Amino acid sequence: MAAEIRTFSCLNDNFGYLIHDPETGATASIDAPEAGPILKALDREGWQLTDILITHHHGDHVGGVAELKQKYNCRVVAPHDKAAKIADVDLRVANADVVKIGNLLARVLETPGHTLDHVSYVFDNEKTVFAADTLFSIGCGRVFEGTYPMMWDSLLKLRALPDDFKLYCGHEYTASNVKFALTVEPDNAALQARAAEVAKLRAENKPTIPTLLGEEKRANVFLRADEPQVAAKLHMKGADAAAVFGELRERKNKS
Ligand code: ZN
Ligand code: FE
């Protein structure tokens, strides 16, 4: 039986996600921005929380952990400590570790840059990746703790996943990302199509997530820093892709 995934909003613009294994009843929350909406979603479905998979140490991803752990005594899975202070952790994971959520398998992909501890969780059988604040739809996270080459390398790891994988990210930033991406690639047809789709979804107050990785590869300028036309647009012909990526990220910061 296929995994069931629920998407809902938390805090201002965070996404909450539950992934549920109907065979065993196991249910994981991907991050825990705040307890309230996660408890409500569990109640709605009649699911018991068995696991929390934490992607990185930022408060808007771990704020609900203590309350959920107290209520469900669930297992808390988090990246290996890199000076990050995540409390209540039961299992520390590193690159290529596989975590079982009932019969579902979550593969750990280290994707540092936004923070040094950031990991993404890849459910290969479900063709699904939870990339939190590394890769957004038509955008990427700010590079707070790592370097541009480090973040670019993390984006390449995500880009290497198959086109038919669904991307679930940490924040609803897609409309703002689209606006910026169009300043760099106004003639990108895939981006134009995504822009129309996002405008429609937002007008209906619907989430823009999930998206397909294949579409992101064509429309997300941050995954396209090694395209010659992107470098040319930034007057960086022949420059290293990581440098082009860094320039994109800095322009977005100022936009
Ligand atoms: Zn973050
Ligand atoms: Fe965040």
PDB file of C-alpha atoms and ligand atoms in Angstrom:
ATOM      1  CA  MET A   1       0.000   0.000   0.000  1.00  0.00           C
ATOM      2  CA  ALA A   2       1.230   3.431  -0.891  1.00  0.00           C
ATOM      3  CA  ALA A   3       2.304   5.911   1.756  1.00  0.00           C
ATOM      4  CA  GLU A   4      -0.105   8.723   2.524  1.00  0.00           C
ATOM      5  CA  ILE A   5       1.232  12.253   2.800  1.00  0.00           C
ATOM      6  CA  ARG A   6      -0.571  15.221   4.319  1.00  0.00           C
ATOM      7  CA  THR A   7       0.492  18.836   3.792  1.00  0.00           C
ATOM      8  CA  PHE A   8      -0.646  21.730   5.978  1.00  0.00           C
ATOM      9  CA  SER A   9       0.656  25.119   7.024  1.00  0.00           C
ATOM     10  CA  CYS A  10       2.454  25.990  10.251  1.00  0.00           C
ATOM     11  CA  LEU A  11       3.644  29.325  11.682  1.00  0.00           C
ATOM     12  CA  ASN A  12       3.706  32.063   9.009  1.00  0.00           C
ATOM     13  CA  ASP A  13       4.900  30.245   5.927  1.00  0.00           C
ATOM     14  CA  ASN A  14       6.286  26.864   7.038  1.00  0.00           C
ATOM     15  CA  PHE A  15       4.876  23.603   5.754  1.00  0.00           C
ATOM     16  CA  GLY A  16       3.932  20.765   8.080  1.00  0.00           C
ATOM     17  CA  TYR A  17       4.053  17.261   6.618  1.00  0.00           C
ATOM     18  CA  LEU A  18       2.917  13.876   7.853  1.00  0.00           C
ATOM     19  CA  ILE A  19       3.866  10.671   6.063  1.00  0.00           C
ATOM     20  CA  HIS A  20       1.865   7.592   7.052  1.00  0.00           C
ATOM     21  CA  ASP A  21       2.379   3.886   6.413  1.00  0.00           C
ATOM     22  CA  PRO A  22      -1.088   2.280   6.157  1.00  0.00           C
ATOM     23  CA  GLU A  23       0.344  -1.237   6.635  1.00  0.00           C
ATOM     24  CA  THR A  24       1.833  -0.635  10.072  1.00  0.00           C
ATOM     25  CA  GLY A  25       0.135   2.588  11.151  1.00  0.00           C
ATOM     26  CA  ALA A  26       3.507   4.307  11.578  1.00  0.00           C
ATOM     27  CA  THR A  27       3.406   8.065  11.022  1.00  0.00           C
ATOM     28  CA  ALA A  28       6.277  10.521  10.807  1.00  0.00           C
ATOM     29  CA  SER A  29       6.207  14.276  10.965  1.00  0.00           C
ATOM     30  CA  ILE A  30       8.840  15.910   8.801  1.00  0.00           C
ATOM     31  CA  ASP A  31      10.171  18.602  11.127  1.00  0.00           C
ATOM     32  CA  ALA A  32       7.916  20.106  13.772  1.00  0.00           C
ATOM     33  CA  PRO A  33       7.553  23.862  13.277  1.00  0.00           C
ATOM     34  CA  GLU A  34       4.904  24.012  16.019  1.00  0.00           C
ATOM     35  CA  ALA A  35       2.838  21.344  17.762  1.00  0.00           C
ATOM     36  CA  GLY A  36      -0.703  22.706  17.254  1.00  0.00           C
ATOM     37  CA  PRO A  37      -1.292  22.123  13.520  1.00  0.00           C
ATOM     38  CA  ILE A  38       0.519  18.762  13.660  1.00  0.00           C
ATOM     39  CA  LEU A  39      -1.686  17.565  16.542  1.00  0.00           C
ATOM     40  CA  LYS A  40      -4.755  18.721  14.619  1.00  0.00           C
ATOM     41  CA  ALA A  41      -3.698  16.888  11.459  1.00  0.00           C
ATOM     42  CA  LEU A  42      -3.042  13.689  13.468  1.00  0.00           C
ATOM     43  CA  ASP A  43      -6.467  13.968  15.109  1.00  0.00           C
ATOM     44  CA  ARG A  44      -8.176  14.550  11.791  1.00  0.00           C
ATOM     45  CA  GLU A  45      -6.653  11.366  10.353  1.00  0.00           C
ATOM     46  CA  GLY A  46      -6.783   9.269  13.522  1.00  0.00           C
ATOM     47  CA  TRP A  47      -3.030   8.660  13.261  1.00  0.00           C
ATOM     48  CA  GLN A  48      -0.530   8.157  16.085  1.00  0.00           C
ATOM     49  CA  LEU A  49       2.782   9.941  15.739  1.00  0.00           C
ATOM     50  CA  THR A  50       5.662   7.435  15.856  1.00  0.00           C
ATOM     51  CA  ASP A  51       8.566   9.502  14.511  1.00  0.00           C
ATOM     52  CA  ILE A  52       9.800  13.020  13.868  1.00  0.00           C
ATOM     53  CA  LEU A  53      12.408  13.463  11.154  1.00  0.00           C
ATOM     54  CA  ILE A  54      14.283  16.707  11.734  1.00  0.00           C
ATOM     55  CA  THR A  55      16.091  18.344   8.833  1.00  0.00           C
ATOM     56  CA  HIS A  56      18.042  21.060  10.662  1.00  0.00           C
ATOM     57  CA  HIS A  57      18.283  22.934  13.933  1.00  0.00           C
ATOM     58  CA  HIS A  58      16.401  26.160  13.143  1.00  0.00           C
ATOM     59  CA  GLY A  59      13.600  27.034  15.548  1.00  0.00           C
ATOM     60  CA  ASP A  60      10.932  27.048  12.853  1.00  0.00           C
ATOM     61  CA  HIS A  61      11.699  23.347  12.242  1.00  0.00           C
ATOM     62  CA  VAL A  62      12.065  22.052  15.807  1.00  0.00           C
ATOM     63  CA  GLY A  63       9.763  24.305  17.856  1.00  0.00           C
ATOM     64  CA  GLY A  64       7.097  21.615  18.306  1.00  0.00           C
ATOM     65  CA  VAL A  65       9.354  18.656  19.078  1.00  0.00           C
ATOM     66  CA  ALA A  66       9.222  18.730  22.888  1.00  0.00           C
ATOM     67  CA  GLU A  67       5.416  18.908  23.075  1.00  0.00           C
ATOM     68  CA  LEU A  68       4.915  16.151  20.478  1.00  0.00           C
ATOM     69  CA  LYS A  69       7.470  13.905  22.150  1.00  0.00           C
ATOM     70  CA  GLN A  70       5.787  14.357  25.497  1.00  0.00           C
ATOM     71  CA  LYS A  71       2.364  13.465  24.094  1.00  0.00           C
ATOM     72  CA  TYR A  72       3.327  10.532  21.819  1.00  0.00           C
ATOM     73  CA  ASN A  73       6.703   9.418  23.161  1.00  0.00           C
ATOM     74  CA  CYS A  74       7.720   9.282  19.501  1.00  0.00           C
ATOM     75  CA  ARG A  75      11.232   8.700  18.230  1.00  0.00           C
ATOM     76  CA  VAL A  76      13.086  11.887  17.300  1.00  0.00           C
ATOM     77  CA  VAL A  77      15.549  11.525  14.434  1.00  0.00           C
ATOM     78  CA  ALA A  78      17.980  14.353  13.742  1.00  0.00           C
ATOM     79  CA  PRO A  79      21.188  15.076  11.866  1.00  0.00           C
ATOM     80  CA  HIS A  80      24.541  14.451  13.479  1.00  0.00           C
ATOM     81  CA  ASP A  81      25.440  17.262  15.783  1.00  0.00           C
ATOM     82  CA  LYS A  82      27.522  19.907  14.114  1.00  0.00           C
ATOM     83  CA  ALA A  83      27.479  22.376  17.003  1.00  0.00           C
ATOM     84  CA  ALA A  84      23.708  22.476  16.509  1.00  0.00           C
ATOM     85  CA  LYS A  85      21.633  22.153  19.607  1.00  0.00           C
ATOM     86  CA  ILE A  86      18.619  19.993  18.936  1.00  0.00           C
ATOM     87  CA  ALA A  87      17.076  18.648  22.139  1.00  0.00           C
ATOM     88  CA  ASP A  88      15.174  15.382  22.773  1.00  0.00           C
ATOM     89  CA  VAL A  89      16.959  13.415  20.017  1.00  0.00           C
ATOM     90  CA  ASP A  90      16.781   9.593  20.043  1.00  0.00           C
ATOM     91  CA  LEU A  91      18.624   8.783  16.838  1.00  0.00           C
ATOM     92  CA  ARG A  92      21.369  10.747  15.070  1.00  0.00           C
ATOM     93  CA  VAL A  93      21.722  10.161  11.351  1.00  0.00           C
ATOM     94  CA  ALA A  94      24.357  10.825   8.721  1.00  0.00           C
ATOM     95  CA  ASN A  95      24.605  10.572   4.952  1.00  0.00           C
ATOM     96  CA  ALA A  96      23.200   7.334   3.415  1.00  0.00           C
ATOM     97  CA  ASP A  97      21.669   6.127   6.687  1.00  0.00           C
ATOM     98  CA  VAL A  98      18.251   4.577   6.170  1.00  0.00           C
ATOM     99  CA  VAL A  99      15.520   5.157   8.745  1.00  0.00           C
ATOM    100  CA  LYS A 100      12.454   2.900   8.918  1.00  0.00           C
ATOM    101  CA  ILE A 101       9.053   4.464   9.464  1.00  0.00           C
ATOM    102  CA  GLY A 102       7.022   1.282   9.776  1.00  0.00           C
ATOM    103  CA  ASN A 103       7.720  -0.298   6.387  1.00  0.00           C
ATOM    104  CA  LEU A 104       8.670   3.001   4.760  1.00  0.00           C
ATOM    105  CA  LEU A 105      12.338   3.702   4.158  1.00  0.00           C
ATOM    106  CA  ALA A 106      13.776   7.200   4.481  1.00  0.00           C
ATOM    107  CA  ARG A 107      17.269   7.653   3.104  1.00  0.00           C
ATOM    108  CA  VAL A 108      19.348  10.458   4.584  1.00  0.00           C
ATOM    109  CA  LEU A 109      20.993  12.846   2.152  1.00  0.00           C
ATOM    110  CA  GLU A 110      23.306  15.402   3.730  1.00  0.00           C
ATOM    111  CA  THR A 111      22.553  18.756   2.099  1.00  0.00           C
ATOM    112  CA  PRO A 112      24.561  21.379   4.023  1.00  0.00           C
ATOM    113  CA  GLY A 113      24.753  25.070   3.189  1.00  0.00           C
ATOM    114  CA  HIS A 114      21.646  26.684   4.690  1.00  0.00           C
ATOM    115  CA  THR A 115      22.974  25.197   7.939  1.00  0.00           C
ATOM    116  CA  LEU A 116      25.899  22.828   8.379  1.00  0.00           C
ATOM    117  CA  ASP A 117      23.668  20.104   9.810  1.00  0.00           C
ATOM    118  CA  HIS A 118      20.956  20.208   7.121  1.00  0.00           C
ATOM    119  CA  VAL A 119      19.769  16.851   5.793  1.00  0.00           C
ATOM    120  CA  SER A 120      17.045  15.903   3.312  1.00  0.00           C
ATOM    121  CA  TYR A 121      14.976  12.730   3.605  1.00  0.00           C
ATOM    122  CA  VAL A 122      14.525  10.689   0.430  1.00  0.00           C
ATOM    123  CA  PHE A 123      11.726   8.100   0.268  1.00  0.00           C
ATOM    124  CA  ASP A 124      12.908   6.289  -2.875  1.00  0.00           C
ATOM    125  CA  ASN A 125       9.974   3.848  -3.031  1.00  0.00           C
ATOM    126  CA  GLU A 126       7.514   6.733  -2.768  1.00  0.00           C
ATOM    127  CA  LYS A 127       9.522   8.859  -5.256  1.00  0.00           C
ATOM    128  CA  THR A 128       9.441  11.641  -2.702  1.00  0.00           C
ATOM    129  CA  VAL A 129      12.036  13.965  -1.193  1.00  0.00           C
ATOM    130  CA  PHE A 130      11.656  16.302   1.769  1.00  0.00           C
ATOM    131  CA  ALA A 131      14.293  18.982   1.173  1.00  0.00           C
ATOM    132  CA  ALA A 132      13.232  21.532   3.834  1.00  0.00           C
ATOM    133  CA  ASP A 133      15.300  24.724   3.500  1.00  0.00           C
ATOM    134  CA  THR A 134      17.840  23.485   0.945  1.00  0.00           C
ATOM    135  CA  LEU A 135      15.668  23.404  -2.171  1.00  0.00           C
ATOM    136  CA  PHE A 136      12.446  25.366  -2.499  1.00  0.00           C
ATOM    137  CA  SER A 137      10.177  25.383  -5.502  1.00  0.00           C
ATOM    138  CA  ILE A 138      11.834  27.862  -7.937  1.00  0.00           C
ATOM    139  CA  GLY A 139      14.245  28.841  -5.164  1.00  0.00           C
ATOM    140  CA  CYS A 140      16.659  27.642  -2.520  1.00  0.00           C
ATOM    141  CA  GLY A 141      17.413  28.414   1.101  1.00  0.00           C
ATOM    142  CA  ARG A 142      19.634  31.241   2.226  1.00  0.00           C
ATOM    143  CA  VAL A 143      23.216  30.205   2.832  1.00  0.00           C
ATOM    144  CA  PHE A 144      23.609  30.992   6.540  1.00  0.00           C
ATOM    145  CA  GLU A 145      26.286  28.607   7.815  1.00  0.00           C
ATOM    146  CA  GLY A 146      27.888  27.048   4.766  1.00  0.00           C
ATOM    147  CA  THR A 147      29.525  28.401   1.630  1.00  0.00           C
ATOM    148  CA  TYR A 148      28.162  28.865  -1.872  1.00  0.00           C
ATOM    149  CA  PRO A 149      30.141  25.915  -3.278  1.00  0.00           C
ATOM    150  CA  MET A 150      28.821  23.752  -0.423  1.00  0.00           C
ATOM    151  CA  MET A 151      25.211  24.767  -1.098  1.00  0.00           C
ATOM    152  CA  TRP A 152      25.626  24.322  -4.854  1.00  0.00           C
ATOM    153  CA  ASP A 153      26.964  20.835  -4.214  1.00  0.00           C
ATOM    154  CA  SER A 154      23.911  20.063  -2.074  1.00  0.00           C
ATOM    155  CA  LEU A 155      21.600  21.303  -4.828  1.00  0.00           C
ATOM    156  CA  LEU A 156      23.437  19.041  -7.292  1.00  0.00           C
ATOM    157  CA  LYS A 157      22.751  16.062  -5.022  1.00  0.00           C
ATOM    158  CA  LEU A 158      19.035  16.850  -5.094  1.00  0.00           C
ATOM    159  CA  ARG A 159      19.132  17.545  -8.829  1.00  0.00           C
ATOM    160  CA  ALA A 160      20.571  14.053  -9.346  1.00  0.00           C
ATOM    161  CA  LEU A 161      17.302  12.488  -8.144  1.00  0.00           C
ATOM    162  CA  PRO A 162      14.932  11.294 -10.906  1.00  0.00           C
ATOM    163  CA  ASP A 163      12.561  13.705 -12.657  1.00  0.00           C
ATOM    164  CA  ASP A 164       9.445  11.934 -11.402  1.00  0.00           C
ATOM    165  CA  PHE A 165      10.313  12.479  -7.723  1.00  0.00           C
ATOM    166  CA  LYS A 166       8.023  14.828  -5.814  1.00  0.00           C
ATOM    167  CA  LEU A 167       9.655  17.717  -3.979  1.00  0.00           C
ATOM    168  CA  TYR A 168       8.290  18.772  -0.587  1.00  0.00           C
ATOM    169  CA  CYS A 169      10.081  21.823   0.805  1.00  0.00           C
ATOM    170  CA  GLY A 170      10.087  23.734   4.075  1.00  0.00           C
ATOM    171  CA  HIS A 171       8.367  26.983   3.167  1.00  0.00           C
ATOM    172  CA  GLU A 172       5.693  28.474   0.932  1.00  0.00           C
ATOM    173  CA  TYR A 173       8.021  30.924  -0.805  1.00  0.00           C
ATOM    174  CA  THR A 174       7.171  29.938  -4.374  1.00  0.00           C
ATOM    175  CA  ALA A 175       5.458  33.134  -5.546  1.00  0.00           C
ATOM    176  CA  SER A 176       8.345  35.330  -4.393  1.00  0.00           C
ATOM    177  CA  ASN A 177      10.827  32.884  -5.919  1.00  0.00           C
ATOM    178  CA  VAL A 178       9.009  32.986  -9.253  1.00  0.00           C
ATOM    179  CA  LYS A 179       9.139  36.781  -9.275  1.00  0.00           C
ATOM    180  CA  PHE A 180      12.904  36.726  -8.821  1.00  0.00           C
ATOM    181  CA  ALA A 181      13.551  33.864 -11.265  1.00  0.00           C
ATOM    182  CA  LEU A 182      11.696  35.736 -14.007  1.00  0.00           C
ATOM    183  CA  THR A 183      14.164  38.635 -13.653  1.00  0.00           C
ATOM    184  CA  VAL A 184      16.961  36.235 -14.632  1.00  0.00           C
ATOM    185  CA  GLU A 185      15.166  33.964 -17.118  1.00  0.00           C
ATOM    186  CA  PRO A 186      12.169  35.894 -18.485  1.00  0.00           C
ATOM    187  CA  ASP A 187      12.086  33.701 -21.612  1.00  0.00           C
ATOM    188  CA  ASN A 188      12.216  30.306 -19.878  1.00  0.00           C
ATOM    189  CA  ALA A 189       8.971  28.623 -20.994  1.00  0.00           C
ATOM    190  CA  ALA A 190       8.984  26.110 -18.131  1.00  0.00           C
ATOM    191  CA  LEU A 191       9.311  28.986 -15.667  1.00  0.00           C
ATOM    192  CA  GLN A 192       6.519  30.913 -17.357  1.00  0.00           C
ATOM    193  CA  ALA A 193       4.268  27.856 -17.101  1.00  0.00           C
ATOM    194  CA  ARG A 194       5.119  27.437 -13.429  1.00  0.00           C
ATOM    195  CA  ALA A 195       4.473  31.152 -12.828  1.00  0.00           C
ATOM    196  CA  ALA A 196       0.939  30.809 -14.240  1.00  0.00           C
ATOM    197  CA  GLU A 197       0.302  27.671 -12.204  1.00  0.00           C
ATOM    198  CA  VAL A 198       1.568  29.282  -8.981  1.00  0.00           C
ATOM    199  CA  ALA A 199      -0.544  32.413  -9.500  1.00  0.00           C
ATOM    200  CA  LYS A 200      -3.623  30.231  -9.901  1.00  0.00           C
ATOM    201  CA  LEU A 201      -2.869  28.069  -6.848  1.00  0.00           C
ATOM    202  CA  ARG A 202      -2.175  31.077  -4.631  1.00  0.00           C
ATOM    203  CA  ALA A 203      -5.331  32.829  -5.800  1.00  0.00           C
ATOM    204  CA  GLU A 204      -7.233  29.728  -4.648  1.00  0.00           C
ATOM    205  CA  ASN A 205      -5.253  29.748  -1.388  1.00  0.00           C
ATOM    206  CA  LYS A 206      -3.769  26.323  -2.219  1.00  0.00           C
ATOM    207  CA  PRO A 207      -0.185  25.192  -1.527  1.00  0.00           C
ATOM    208  CA  THR A 208       2.259  25.196  -4.456  1.00  0.00           C
ATOM    209  CA  ILE A 209       3.799  21.971  -3.100  1.00  0.00           C
ATOM    210  CA  PRO A 210       4.555  19.262  -4.066  1.00  0.00           C
ATOM    211  CA  THR A 211       6.182  19.850  -7.420  1.00  0.00           C
ATOM    212  CA  LEU A 212       8.030  17.417  -9.656  1.00  0.00           C
ATOM    213  CA  LEU A 213      11.798  17.503  -9.588  1.00  0.00           C
ATOM    214  CA  GLY A 214      11.863  17.317 -13.380  1.00  0.00           C
ATOM    215  CA  GLU A 215       9.921  20.572 -13.581  1.00  0.00           C
ATOM    216  CA  GLU A 216      12.201  22.214 -11.037  1.00  0.00           C
ATOM    217  CA  LYS A 217      15.233  21.234 -13.113  1.00  0.00           C
ATOM    218  CA  ARG A 218      13.747  23.129 -16.049  1.00  0.00           C
ATOM    219  CA  ALA A 219      12.209  26.092 -14.201  1.00  0.00           C
ATOM    220  CA  ASN A 220      14.248  26.705 -11.014  1.00  0.00           C
ATOM    221  CA  VAL A 221      17.103  29.068 -11.857  1.00  0.00           C
ATOM    222  CA  PHE A 222      19.031  28.001  -8.726  1.00  0.00           C
ATOM    223  CA  LEU A 223      19.310  24.488 -10.197  1.00  0.00           C
ATOM    224  CA  ARG A 224      20.442  26.008 -13.491  1.00  0.00           C
ATOM    225  CA  ALA A 225      23.577  27.904 -12.432  1.00  0.00           C
ATOM    226  CA  ASP A 226      25.597  25.709 -14.822  1.00  0.00           C
ATOM    227  CA  GLU A 227      23.463  26.658 -17.847  1.00  0.00           C
ATOM    228  CA  PRO A 228      25.532  28.924 -20.118  1.00  0.00           C
ATOM    229  CA  GLN A 229      22.597  31.283 -20.729  1.00  0.00           C
ATOM    230  CA  VAL A 230      22.169  31.856 -16.975  1.00  0.00           C
ATOM    231  CA  ALA A 231      25.857  32.750 -16.602  1.00  0.00           C
ATOM    232  CA  ALA A 232      25.614  35.016 -19.657  1.00  0.00           C
ATOM    233  CA  LYS A 233      22.616  36.819 -18.211  1.00  0.00           C
ATOM    234  CA  LEU A 234      24.695  37.627 -15.089  1.00  0.00           C
ATOM    235  CA  HIS A 235      27.685  38.722 -17.247  1.00  0.00           C
ATOM    236  CA  MET A 236      29.610  35.730 -15.902  1.00  0.00           C
ATOM    237  CA  LYS A 237      30.286  33.787 -19.106  1.00  0.00           C
ATOM    238  CA  GLY A 238      32.637  30.883 -18.436  1.00  0.00           C
ATOM    239  CA  ALA A 239      32.514  31.330 -14.666  1.00  0.00           C
ATOM    240  CA  ASP A 240      32.394  28.430 -12.265  1.00  0.00           C
ATOM    241  CA  ALA A 241      28.823  27.190 -11.612  1.00  0.00           C
ATOM    242  CA  ALA A 242      29.239  27.647  -7.853  1.00  0.00           C
ATOM    243  CA  ALA A 243      30.213  31.301  -8.433  1.00  0.00           C
ATOM    244  CA  VAL A 244      27.195  31.821 -10.685  1.00  0.00           C
ATOM    245  CA  PHE A 245      25.049  30.208  -8.022  1.00  0.00           C
ATOM    246  CA  GLY A 246      26.540  32.556  -5.388  1.00  0.00           C
ATOM    247  CA  GLU A 247      25.747  35.583  -7.527  1.00  0.00           C
ATOM    248  CA  LEU A 248      22.151  34.362  -7.982  1.00  0.00           C
ATOM    249  CA  ARG A 249      21.777  33.859  -4.244  1.00  0.00           C
ATOM    250  CA  GLU A 250      23.137  37.346  -3.481  1.00  0.00           C
ATOM    251  CA  ARG A 251      20.818  38.967  -5.997  1.00  0.00           C
ATOM    252  CA  LYS A 252      17.872  37.131  -4.457  1.00  0.00           C
ATOM    253  CA  ASN A 253      18.934  38.296  -0.971  1.00  0.00           C
ATOM    254  CA  LYS A 254      18.768  41.882  -2.192  1.00  0.00           C
ATOM    255  CA  SER A 255      15.569  41.493  -4.204  1.00  0.00           C
TER     256      SER A 255
HETATM  257 ZN    ZN B   1      15.967  27.015   8.204  1.00  0.00          ZN
HETATM  258 FE    FE B   2      12.919  27.289   7.803  1.00  0.00          FE
END
